[in-house]
Amino acid sequence: MTASITLKLTKGELRSQRKKLSEFQAYLPILVLKKGLLQKKVLVNRSSLAHFREEMEKSLKAISSQKASLSMNPKIGSLLSIEAIDRSLENVAGISLPYISSITWKDVPYSIAGTPYGTEQFIQLGRLYLESKIRFEYAERRLRILETEFKRISVRTNLIEKVLIPRRQDNIKKILVFLGDVELAAIGRSKISKKKKV
């Protein structure tokens, strides 16, 4: 596109500029609302991301404190098996965001006598860690999507608010001034022609 688009100084162009201005002014509040909603969701997602990170770190510390007693049984990790992850999409301001509704774990049978003390607690901590890690990864993905969309909407909002609306208003003023000058000149010519006739 060329930067120097000439403005037609006609009534048709005035009508066109006014129509575009009213469209931008009608669209701007929707964008501002969407931007606010996305900003709120970004903040909420950052907080949930921090929560899942904290859960991961806590459970990892607890697991590592029990590792010495559980290292005797190398197959203990096979007890942490995911059966299903129920994934869904959430619509936020017209954006589809992935989220996990639930995680189902396989109940793997094991011999209580053949496993070290604290195996059940290790399984619970391991599940908590893995679930937090999976949810953390989804929260990261959601946050990336939300931040990208927030930036896009912010750019669009600023473009309309700070460039397109003022440009249309200036164009309307220029056209009105020109049409007013043309009308004034026409009135002046008609008065001169009346004087000549008399």
mmCIF file with all atom_site columns, C-alpha atoms in Angstrom:
data_model
loop_
_atom_site.group_PDB
_atom_site.id
_atom_site.type_symbol
_atom_site.label_atom_id
_atom_site.label_alt_id
_atom_site.label_comp_id
_atom_site.label_asym_id
_atom_site.label_entity_id
_atom_site.label_seq_id
_atom_site.pdbx_PDB_ins_code
_atom_site.Cartn_x
_atom_site.Cartn_y
_atom_site.Cartn_z
_atom_site.occupancy
_atom_site.B_iso_or_equiv
_atom_site.pdbx_formal_charge
_atom_site.auth_seq_id
_atom_site.auth_comp_id
_atom_site.auth_asym_id
_atom_site.auth_atom_id
_atom_site.pdbx_PDB_model_num
ATOM 1   C CA . MET A 1 1   ? 0.000   0.000   0.000   1.00 0.00 ? 1   MET A CA 1
ATOM 2   C CA . THR A 1 2   ? 1.137   3.505   -0.680  1.00 0.00 ? 2   THR A CA 1
ATOM 3   C CA . ALA A 1 3   ? 1.299   5.965   2.173   1.00 0.00 ? 3   ALA A CA 1
ATOM 4   C CA . SER A 1 4   ? 0.114   8.906   0.099   1.00 0.00 ? 4   SER A CA 1
ATOM 5   C CA . ILE A 1 5   ? -3.515  8.127   -0.631  1.00 0.00 ? 5   ILE A CA 1
ATOM 6   C CA . THR A 1 6   ? -5.195  11.245  -1.943  1.00 0.00 ? 6   THR A CA 1
ATOM 7   C CA . LEU A 1 7   ? -8.344  12.353  -0.234  1.00 0.00 ? 7   LEU A CA 1
ATOM 8   C CA . LYS A 1 8   ? -11.256 13.161  -2.508  1.00 0.00 ? 8   LYS A CA 1
ATOM 9   C CA . LEU A 1 9   ? -12.909 16.361  -1.402  1.00 0.00 ? 9   LEU A CA 1
ATOM 10  C CA . THR A 1 10  ? -16.474 15.423  -2.341  1.00 0.00 ? 10  THR A CA 1
ATOM 11  C CA . LYS A 1 11  ? -19.763 14.833  -0.564  1.00 0.00 ? 11  LYS A CA 1
ATOM 12  C CA . GLY A 1 12  ? -19.546 11.129  -1.417  1.00 0.00 ? 12  GLY A CA 1
ATOM 13  C CA . GLU A 1 13  ? -16.141 10.890  0.230   1.00 0.00 ? 13  GLU A CA 1
ATOM 14  C CA . LEU A 1 14  ? -17.513 12.813  3.231   1.00 0.00 ? 14  LEU A CA 1
ATOM 15  C CA . ARG A 1 15  ? -20.310 10.261  3.568   1.00 0.00 ? 15  ARG A CA 1
ATOM 16  C CA . SER A 1 16  ? -17.774 7.418   3.231   1.00 0.00 ? 16  SER A CA 1
ATOM 17  C CA . GLN A 1 17  ? -15.437 8.924   5.869   1.00 0.00 ? 17  GLN A CA 1
ATOM 18  C CA . ARG A 1 18  ? -18.332 9.452   8.296   1.00 0.00 ? 18  ARG A CA 1
ATOM 19  C CA . LYS A 1 19  ? -19.468 5.847   7.796   1.00 0.00 ? 19  LYS A CA 1
ATOM 20  C CA . LYS A 1 20  ? -15.948 4.515   8.468   1.00 0.00 ? 20  LYS A CA 1
ATOM 21  C CA . LEU A 1 21  ? -15.642 6.754   11.523  1.00 0.00 ? 21  LEU A CA 1
ATOM 22  C CA . SER A 1 22  ? -18.924 5.486   12.972  1.00 0.00 ? 22  SER A CA 1
ATOM 23  C CA . GLU A 1 23  ? -17.854 1.866   12.306  1.00 0.00 ? 23  GLU A CA 1
ATOM 24  C CA . PHE A 1 24  ? -14.553 2.403   14.112  1.00 0.00 ? 24  PHE A CA 1
ATOM 25  C CA . GLN A 1 25  ? -16.286 4.165   17.005  1.00 0.00 ? 25  GLN A CA 1
ATOM 26  C CA . ALA A 1 26  ? -18.769 1.286   17.301  1.00 0.00 ? 26  ALA A CA 1
ATOM 27  C CA . TYR A 1 27  ? -16.017 -1.362  17.130  1.00 0.00 ? 27  TYR A CA 1
ATOM 28  C CA . LEU A 1 28  ? -13.620 0.305   19.570  1.00 0.00 ? 28  LEU A CA 1
ATOM 29  C CA . PRO A 1 29  ? -15.626 -0.363  22.800  1.00 0.00 ? 29  PRO A CA 1
ATOM 30  C CA . ILE A 1 30  ? -15.827 -4.061  21.894  1.00 0.00 ? 30  ILE A CA 1
ATOM 31  C CA . LEU A 1 31  ? -12.056 -4.197  21.446  1.00 0.00 ? 31  LEU A CA 1
ATOM 32  C CA . VAL A 1 32  ? -11.464 -2.342  24.714  1.00 0.00 ? 32  VAL A CA 1
ATOM 33  C CA . LEU A 1 33  ? -13.761 -4.792  26.519  1.00 0.00 ? 33  LEU A CA 1
ATOM 34  C CA . LYS A 1 34  ? -12.009 -7.770  24.924  1.00 0.00 ? 34  LYS A CA 1
ATOM 35  C CA . LYS A 1 35  ? -8.615  -6.302  25.818  1.00 0.00 ? 35  LYS A CA 1
ATOM 36  C CA . GLY A 1 36  ? -9.677  -5.901  29.466  1.00 0.00 ? 36  GLY A CA 1
ATOM 37  C CA . LEU A 1 37  ? -11.027 -9.446  29.617  1.00 0.00 ? 37  LEU A CA 1
ATOM 38  C CA . LEU A 1 38  ? -7.843  -10.846 28.101  1.00 0.00 ? 38  LEU A CA 1
ATOM 39  C CA . GLN A 1 39  ? -5.694  -8.813  30.487  1.00 0.00 ? 39  GLN A CA 1
ATOM 40  C CA . LYS A 1 40  ? -7.637  -10.229 33.426  1.00 0.00 ? 40  LYS A CA 1
ATOM 41  C CA . LYS A 1 41  ? -7.281  -13.784 32.076  1.00 0.00 ? 41  LYS A CA 1
ATOM 42  C CA . VAL A 1 42  ? -3.531  -13.295 31.566  1.00 0.00 ? 42  VAL A CA 1
ATOM 43  C CA . LEU A 1 43  ? -3.168  -12.274 35.231  1.00 0.00 ? 43  LEU A CA 1
ATOM 44  C CA . VAL A 1 44  ? -5.284  -15.217 36.419  1.00 0.00 ? 44  VAL A CA 1
ATOM 45  C CA . ASN A 1 45  ? -3.262  -17.625 34.287  1.00 0.00 ? 45  ASN A CA 1
ATOM 46  C CA . ARG A 1 46  ? 0.037   -16.252 35.578  1.00 0.00 ? 46  ARG A CA 1
ATOM 47  C CA . SER A 1 47  ? -1.155  -16.877 39.117  1.00 0.00 ? 47  SER A CA 1
ATOM 48  C CA . SER A 1 48  ? -2.281  -20.440 38.303  1.00 0.00 ? 48  SER A CA 1
ATOM 49  C CA . LEU A 1 49  ? 1.052   -21.053 36.570  1.00 0.00 ? 49  LEU A CA 1
ATOM 50  C CA . ALA A 1 50  ? 2.871   -19.976 39.751  1.00 0.00 ? 50  ALA A CA 1
ATOM 51  C CA . HIS A 1 51  ? 0.574   -22.231 41.812  1.00 0.00 ? 51  HIS A CA 1
ATOM 52  C CA . PHE A 1 52  ? 1.314   -25.299 39.651  1.00 0.00 ? 52  PHE A CA 1
ATOM 53  C CA . ARG A 1 53  ? 5.059   -24.531 39.735  1.00 0.00 ? 53  ARG A CA 1
ATOM 54  C CA . GLU A 1 54  ? 4.915   -24.325 43.536  1.00 0.00 ? 54  GLU A CA 1
ATOM 55  C CA . GLU A 1 55  ? 2.994   -27.625 43.728  1.00 0.00 ? 55  GLU A CA 1
ATOM 56  C CA . MET A 1 56  ? 5.580   -29.284 41.475  1.00 0.00 ? 56  MET A CA 1
ATOM 57  C CA . GLU A 1 57  ? 8.475   -28.033 43.587  1.00 0.00 ? 57  GLU A CA 1
ATOM 58  C CA . LYS A 1 58  ? 6.826   -29.092 46.872  1.00 0.00 ? 58  LYS A CA 1
ATOM 59  C CA . SER A 1 59  ? 6.022   -32.595 45.664  1.00 0.00 ? 59  SER A CA 1
ATOM 60  C CA . LEU A 1 60  ? 9.463   -32.976 44.053  1.00 0.00 ? 60  LEU A CA 1
ATOM 61  C CA . LYS A 1 61  ? 11.141  -32.080 47.363  1.00 0.00 ? 61  LYS A CA 1
ATOM 62  C CA . ALA A 1 62  ? 8.986   -34.621 49.205  1.00 0.00 ? 62  ALA A CA 1
ATOM 63  C CA . ILE A 1 63  ? 9.730   -37.283 46.573  1.00 0.00 ? 63  ILE A CA 1
ATOM 64  C CA . SER A 1 64  ? 13.469  -36.645 46.682  1.00 0.00 ? 64  SER A CA 1
ATOM 65  C CA . SER A 1 65  ? 13.471  -37.021 50.491  1.00 0.00 ? 65  SER A CA 1
ATOM 66  C CA . GLN A 1 66  ? 11.981  -40.529 50.091  1.00 0.00 ? 66  GLN A CA 1
ATOM 67  C CA . LYS A 1 67  ? 14.105  -41.579 47.113  1.00 0.00 ? 67  LYS A CA 1
ATOM 68  C CA . ALA A 1 68  ? 16.752  -43.295 49.242  1.00 0.00 ? 68  ALA A CA 1
ATOM 69  C CA . SER A 1 69  ? 14.300  -45.747 50.783  1.00 0.00 ? 69  SER A CA 1
ATOM 70  C CA . LEU A 1 70  ? 12.497  -46.339 47.491  1.00 0.00 ? 70  LEU A CA 1
ATOM 71  C CA . SER A 1 71  ? 15.626  -46.813 45.372  1.00 0.00 ? 71  SER A CA 1
ATOM 72  C CA . MET A 1 72  ? 15.654  -50.488 46.381  1.00 0.00 ? 72  MET A CA 1
ATOM 73  C CA . ASN A 1 73  ? 12.670  -51.124 44.084  1.00 0.00 ? 73  ASN A CA 1
ATOM 74  C CA . PRO A 1 74  ? 13.400  -49.806 40.565  1.00 0.00 ? 74  PRO A CA 1
ATOM 75  C CA . LYS A 1 75  ? 9.916   -50.730 39.289  1.00 0.00 ? 75  LYS A CA 1
ATOM 76  C CA . ILE A 1 76  ? 8.173   -48.317 41.608  1.00 0.00 ? 76  ILE A CA 1
ATOM 77  C CA . GLY A 1 77  ? 7.897   -45.738 38.812  1.00 0.00 ? 77  GLY A CA 1
ATOM 78  C CA . SER A 1 78  ? 5.618   -48.105 36.889  1.00 0.00 ? 78  SER A CA 1
ATOM 79  C CA . LEU A 1 79  ? 2.997   -47.575 39.600  1.00 0.00 ? 79  LEU A CA 1
ATOM 80  C CA . LEU A 1 80  ? 2.554   -44.005 38.328  1.00 0.00 ? 80  LEU A CA 1
ATOM 81  C CA . SER A 1 81  ? 0.572   -44.662 35.199  1.00 0.00 ? 81  SER A CA 1
ATOM 82  C CA . ILE A 1 82  ? -1.983  -42.287 33.663  1.00 0.00 ? 82  ILE A CA 1
ATOM 83  C CA . GLU A 1 83  ? -5.115  -43.882 32.291  1.00 0.00 ? 83  GLU A CA 1
ATOM 84  C CA . ALA A 1 84  ? -6.697  -40.819 30.672  1.00 0.00 ? 84  ALA A CA 1
ATOM 85  C CA . ILE A 1 85  ? -6.420  -37.068 30.467  1.00 0.00 ? 85  ILE A CA 1
ATOM 86  C CA . ASP A 1 86  ? -9.712  -35.336 29.754  1.00 0.00 ? 86  ASP A CA 1
ATOM 87  C CA . ARG A 1 87  ? -8.905  -32.284 27.672  1.00 0.00 ? 87  ARG A CA 1
ATOM 88  C CA . SER A 1 88  ? -11.353 -29.568 26.750  1.00 0.00 ? 88  SER A CA 1
ATOM 89  C CA . LEU A 1 89  ? -11.430 -26.152 25.156  1.00 0.00 ? 89  LEU A CA 1
ATOM 90  C CA . GLU A 1 90  ? -12.609 -23.022 26.899  1.00 0.00 ? 90  GLU A CA 1
ATOM 91  C CA . ASN A 1 91  ? -13.854 -20.068 24.878  1.00 0.00 ? 91  ASN A CA 1
ATOM 92  C CA . VAL A 1 92  ? -12.521 -16.802 26.273  1.00 0.00 ? 92  VAL A CA 1
ATOM 93  C CA . ALA A 1 93  ? -13.365 -13.699 24.250  1.00 0.00 ? 93  ALA A CA 1
ATOM 94  C CA . GLY A 1 94  ? -13.547 -15.740 21.061  1.00 0.00 ? 94  GLY A CA 1
ATOM 95  C CA . ILE A 1 95  ? -10.287 -17.616 21.694  1.00 0.00 ? 95  ILE A CA 1
ATOM 96  C CA . SER A 1 96  ? -10.180 -21.379 22.220  1.00 0.00 ? 96  SER A CA 1
ATOM 97  C CA . LEU A 1 97  ? -7.977  -22.187 25.185  1.00 0.00 ? 97  LEU A CA 1
ATOM 98  C CA . PRO A 1 98  ? -7.026  -25.765 26.081  1.00 0.00 ? 98  PRO A CA 1
ATOM 99  C CA . TYR A 1 99  ? -7.475  -26.959 29.621  1.00 0.00 ? 99  TYR A CA 1
ATOM 100 C CA . ILE A 1 100 ? -7.528  -30.238 31.510  1.00 0.00 ? 100 ILE A CA 1
ATOM 101 C CA . SER A 1 101 ? -10.801 -31.102 33.161  1.00 0.00 ? 101 SER A CA 1
ATOM 102 C CA . SER A 1 102 ? -9.498  -34.262 34.855  1.00 0.00 ? 102 SER A CA 1
ATOM 103 C CA . ILE A 1 103 ? -6.667  -36.780 34.986  1.00 0.00 ? 103 ILE A CA 1
ATOM 104 C CA . THR A 1 104 ? -7.469  -40.430 35.667  1.00 0.00 ? 104 THR A CA 1
ATOM 105 C CA . TRP A 1 105 ? -4.793  -42.713 37.090  1.00 0.00 ? 105 TRP A CA 1
ATOM 106 C CA . LYS A 1 106 ? -4.467  -46.451 36.515  1.00 0.00 ? 106 LYS A CA 1
ATOM 107 C CA . ASP A 1 107 ? -4.736  -48.486 39.667  1.00 0.00 ? 107 ASP A CA 1
ATOM 108 C CA . VAL A 1 108 ? -1.763  -50.776 39.250  1.00 0.00 ? 108 VAL A CA 1
ATOM 109 C CA . PRO A 1 109 ? -1.839  -53.651 41.748  1.00 0.00 ? 109 PRO A CA 1
ATOM 110 C CA . TYR A 1 110 ? 1.310   -54.164 43.773  1.00 0.00 ? 110 TYR A CA 1
ATOM 111 C CA . SER A 1 111 ? 2.387   -56.289 46.668  1.00 0.00 ? 111 SER A CA 1
ATOM 112 C CA . ILE A 1 112 ? 2.500   -54.421 49.935  1.00 0.00 ? 112 ILE A CA 1
ATOM 113 C CA . ALA A 1 113 ? 4.994   -56.928 51.300  1.00 0.00 ? 113 ALA A CA 1
ATOM 114 C CA . GLY A 1 114 ? 7.228   -56.656 48.229  1.00 0.00 ? 114 GLY A CA 1
ATOM 115 C CA . THR A 1 115 ? 7.489   -52.866 48.226  1.00 0.00 ? 115 THR A CA 1
ATOM 116 C CA . PRO A 1 116 ? 9.336   -50.616 50.650  1.00 0.00 ? 116 PRO A CA 1
ATOM 117 C CA . TYR A 1 117 ? 7.648   -48.677 53.424  1.00 0.00 ? 117 TYR A CA 1
ATOM 118 C CA . GLY A 1 118 ? 6.084   -45.422 52.215  1.00 0.00 ? 118 GLY A CA 1
ATOM 119 C CA . THR A 1 119 ? 5.225   -46.690 48.730  1.00 0.00 ? 119 THR A CA 1
ATOM 120 C CA . GLU A 1 120 ? 1.632   -45.465 48.982  1.00 0.00 ? 120 GLU A CA 1
ATOM 121 C CA . GLN A 1 121 ? 2.795   -42.014 50.038  1.00 0.00 ? 121 GLN A CA 1
ATOM 122 C CA . PHE A 1 122 ? 5.351   -42.029 47.194  1.00 0.00 ? 122 PHE A CA 1
ATOM 123 C CA . ILE A 1 123 ? 2.597   -42.904 44.706  1.00 0.00 ? 123 ILE A CA 1
ATOM 124 C CA . GLN A 1 124 ? 0.432   -40.034 45.971  1.00 0.00 ? 124 GLN A CA 1
ATOM 125 C CA . LEU A 1 125 ? 3.333   -37.564 45.806  1.00 0.00 ? 125 LEU A CA 1
ATOM 126 C CA . GLY A 1 126 ? 4.325   -38.829 42.358  1.00 0.00 ? 126 GLY A CA 1
ATOM 127 C CA . ARG A 1 127 ? 0.781   -38.413 41.099  1.00 0.00 ? 127 ARG A CA 1
ATOM 128 C CA . LEU A 1 128 ? 0.610   -34.933 42.578  1.00 0.00 ? 128 LEU A CA 1
ATOM 129 C CA . TYR A 1 129 ? 3.904   -34.029 40.897  1.00 0.00 ? 129 TYR A CA 1
ATOM 130 C CA . LEU A 1 130 ? 2.919   -35.437 37.493  1.00 0.00 ? 130 LEU A CA 1
ATOM 131 C CA . GLU A 1 131 ? -0.533  -33.860 37.613  1.00 0.00 ? 131 GLU A CA 1
ATOM 132 C CA . SER A 1 132 ? 0.964   -30.504 38.575  1.00 0.00 ? 132 SER A CA 1
ATOM 133 C CA . LYS A 1 133 ? 3.510   -30.816 35.778  1.00 0.00 ? 133 LYS A CA 1
ATOM 134 C CA . ILE A 1 134 ? 0.854   -31.618 33.164  1.00 0.00 ? 134 ILE A CA 1
ATOM 135 C CA . ARG A 1 135 ? -1.394  -28.814 34.367  1.00 0.00 ? 135 ARG A CA 1
ATOM 136 C CA . PHE A 1 136 ? 1.632   -26.463 34.442  1.00 0.00 ? 136 PHE A CA 1
ATOM 137 C CA . GLU A 1 137 ? 2.393   -27.271 30.798  1.00 0.00 ? 137 GLU A CA 1
ATOM 138 C CA . TYR A 1 138 ? -1.219  -26.587 29.828  1.00 0.00 ? 138 TYR A CA 1
ATOM 139 C CA . ALA A 1 139 ? -1.208  -23.353 31.824  1.00 0.00 ? 139 ALA A CA 1
ATOM 140 C CA . GLU A 1 140 ? 1.962   -22.290 29.981  1.00 0.00 ? 140 GLU A CA 1
ATOM 141 C CA . ARG A 1 141 ? 0.303   -23.017 26.642  1.00 0.00 ? 141 ARG A CA 1
ATOM 142 C CA . ARG A 1 142 ? -2.808  -21.078 27.684  1.00 0.00 ? 142 ARG A CA 1
ATOM 143 C CA . LEU A 1 143 ? -0.681  -18.158 28.839  1.00 0.00 ? 143 LEU A CA 1
ATOM 144 C CA . ARG A 1 144 ? 1.231   -18.031 25.540  1.00 0.00 ? 144 ARG A CA 1
ATOM 145 C CA . ILE A 1 145 ? -2.039  -18.030 23.581  1.00 0.00 ? 145 ILE A CA 1
ATOM 146 C CA . LEU A 1 146 ? -3.565  -15.356 25.831  1.00 0.00 ? 146 LEU A CA 1
ATOM 147 C CA . GLU A 1 147 ? -0.493  -13.103 25.712  1.00 0.00 ? 147 GLU A CA 1
ATOM 148 C CA . THR A 1 148 ? -0.271  -13.376 21.929  1.00 0.00 ? 148 THR A CA 1
ATOM 149 C CA . GLU A 1 149 ? -3.948  -12.526 21.552  1.00 0.00 ? 149 GLU A CA 1
ATOM 150 C CA . PHE A 1 150 ? -3.672  -9.711  24.115  1.00 0.00 ? 150 PHE A CA 1
ATOM 151 C CA . LYS A 1 151 ? -0.802  -8.137  22.166  1.00 0.00 ? 151 LYS A CA 1
ATOM 152 C CA . ARG A 1 152 ? -2.745  -8.466  18.912  1.00 0.00 ? 152 ARG A CA 1
ATOM 153 C CA . ILE A 1 153 ? -5.872  -6.876  20.391  1.00 0.00 ? 153 ILE A CA 1
ATOM 154 C CA . SER A 1 154 ? -3.800  -4.118  22.045  1.00 0.00 ? 154 SER A CA 1
ATOM 155 C CA . VAL A 1 155 ? -2.179  -3.239  18.718  1.00 0.00 ? 155 VAL A CA 1
ATOM 156 C CA . ARG A 1 156 ? -5.560  -3.228  16.991  1.00 0.00 ? 156 ARG A CA 1
ATOM 157 C CA . THR A 1 157 ? -7.133  -1.111  19.746  1.00 0.00 ? 157 THR A CA 1
ATOM 158 C CA . ASN A 1 158 ? -4.303  1.411   19.662  1.00 0.00 ? 158 ASN A CA 1
ATOM 159 C CA . LEU A 1 159 ? -4.410  1.558   15.858  1.00 0.00 ? 159 LEU A CA 1
ATOM 160 C CA . ILE A 1 160 ? -8.114  2.331   15.822  1.00 0.00 ? 160 ILE A CA 1
ATOM 161 C CA . GLU A 1 161 ? -8.045  4.647   18.832  1.00 0.00 ? 161 GLU A CA 1
ATOM 162 C CA . LYS A 1 162 ? -4.882  6.605   18.089  1.00 0.00 ? 162 LYS A CA 1
ATOM 163 C CA . VAL A 1 163 ? -4.578  6.469   14.285  1.00 0.00 ? 163 VAL A CA 1
ATOM 164 C CA . LEU A 1 164 ? -7.691  5.540   12.352  1.00 0.00 ? 164 LEU A CA 1
ATOM 165 C CA . ILE A 1 165 ? -10.320 7.514   14.295  1.00 0.00 ? 165 ILE A CA 1
ATOM 166 C CA . PRO A 1 166 ? -8.242  10.749  14.424  1.00 0.00 ? 166 PRO A CA 1
ATOM 167 C CA . ARG A 1 167 ? -7.382  10.332  10.721  1.00 0.00 ? 167 ARG A CA 1
ATOM 168 C CA . ARG A 1 168 ? -11.063 10.007  9.796   1.00 0.00 ? 168 ARG A CA 1
ATOM 169 C CA . GLN A 1 169 ? -11.924 13.028  11.942  1.00 0.00 ? 169 GLN A CA 1
ATOM 170 C CA . ASP A 1 170 ? -9.204  15.080  10.233  1.00 0.00 ? 170 ASP A CA 1
ATOM 171 C CA . ASN A 1 171 ? -10.392 13.938  6.809   1.00 0.00 ? 171 ASN A CA 1
ATOM 172 C CA . ILE A 1 172 ? -13.967 14.933  7.651   1.00 0.00 ? 172 ILE A CA 1
ATOM 173 C CA . LYS A 1 173 ? -12.777 18.368  8.807   1.00 0.00 ? 173 LYS A CA 1
ATOM 174 C CA . LYS A 1 174 ? -10.769 18.880  5.609   1.00 0.00 ? 174 LYS A CA 1
ATOM 175 C CA . ILE A 1 175 ? -13.689 17.864  3.415   1.00 0.00 ? 175 ILE A CA 1
ATOM 176 C CA . LEU A 1 176 ? -16.116 20.083  5.364   1.00 0.00 ? 176 LEU A CA 1
ATOM 177 C CA . VAL A 1 177 ? -13.753 23.060  5.116   1.00 0.00 ? 177 VAL A CA 1
ATOM 178 C CA . PHE A 1 178 ? -13.306 22.495  1.382   1.00 0.00 ? 178 PHE A CA 1
ATOM 179 C CA . LEU A 1 179 ? -17.049 22.047  0.778   1.00 0.00 ? 179 LEU A CA 1
ATOM 180 C CA . GLY A 1 180 ? -17.748 25.133  2.894   1.00 0.00 ? 180 GLY A CA 1
ATOM 181 C CA . ASP A 1 181 ? -15.231 27.143  0.840   1.00 0.00 ? 181 ASP A CA 1
ATOM 182 C CA . VAL A 1 182 ? -16.789 25.869  -2.405  1.00 0.00 ? 182 VAL A CA 1
ATOM 183 C CA . GLU A 1 183 ? -20.259 26.797  -1.177  1.00 0.00 ? 183 GLU A CA 1
ATOM 184 C CA . LEU A 1 184 ? -19.061 30.225  -0.031  1.00 0.00 ? 184 LEU A CA 1
ATOM 185 C CA . ALA A 1 185 ? -17.402 30.810  -3.404  1.00 0.00 ? 185 ALA A CA 1
ATOM 186 C CA . ALA A 1 186 ? -20.602 29.775  -5.172  1.00 0.00 ? 186 ALA A CA 1
ATOM 187 C CA . ILE A 1 187 ? -22.622 32.221  -3.072  1.00 0.00 ? 187 ILE A CA 1
ATOM 188 C CA . GLY A 1 188 ? -20.108 34.965  -3.817  1.00 0.00 ? 188 GLY A CA 1
ATOM 189 C CA . ARG A 1 189 ? -20.284 34.243  -7.585  1.00 0.00 ? 189 ARG A CA 1
ATOM 190 C CA . SER A 1 190 ? -24.062 34.274  -7.532  1.00 0.00 ? 190 SER A CA 1
ATOM 191 C CA . LYS A 1 191 ? -24.126 37.657  -5.757  1.00 0.00 ? 191 LYS A CA 1
ATOM 192 C CA . ILE A 1 192 ? -21.659 39.067  -8.298  1.00 0.00 ? 192 ILE A CA 1
ATOM 193 C CA . SER A 1 193 ? -23.760 37.768  -11.195 1.00 0.00 ? 193 SER A CA 1
ATOM 194 C CA . LYS A 1 194 ? -26.931 39.290  -9.673  1.00 0.00 ? 194 LYS A CA 1
ATOM 195 C CA . LYS A 1 195 ? -25.211 42.660  -9.356  1.00 0.00 ? 195 LYS A CA 1
ATOM 196 C CA . LYS A 1 196 ? -24.128 42.497  -13.000 1.00 0.00 ? 196 LYS A CA 1
ATOM 197 C CA . LYS A 1 197 ? -27.687 41.783  -14.110 1.00 0.00 ? 197 LYS A CA 1
ATOM 198 C CA . VAL A 1 198 ? -29.054 44.779  -12.243 1.00 0.00 ? 198 VAL A CA 1
#
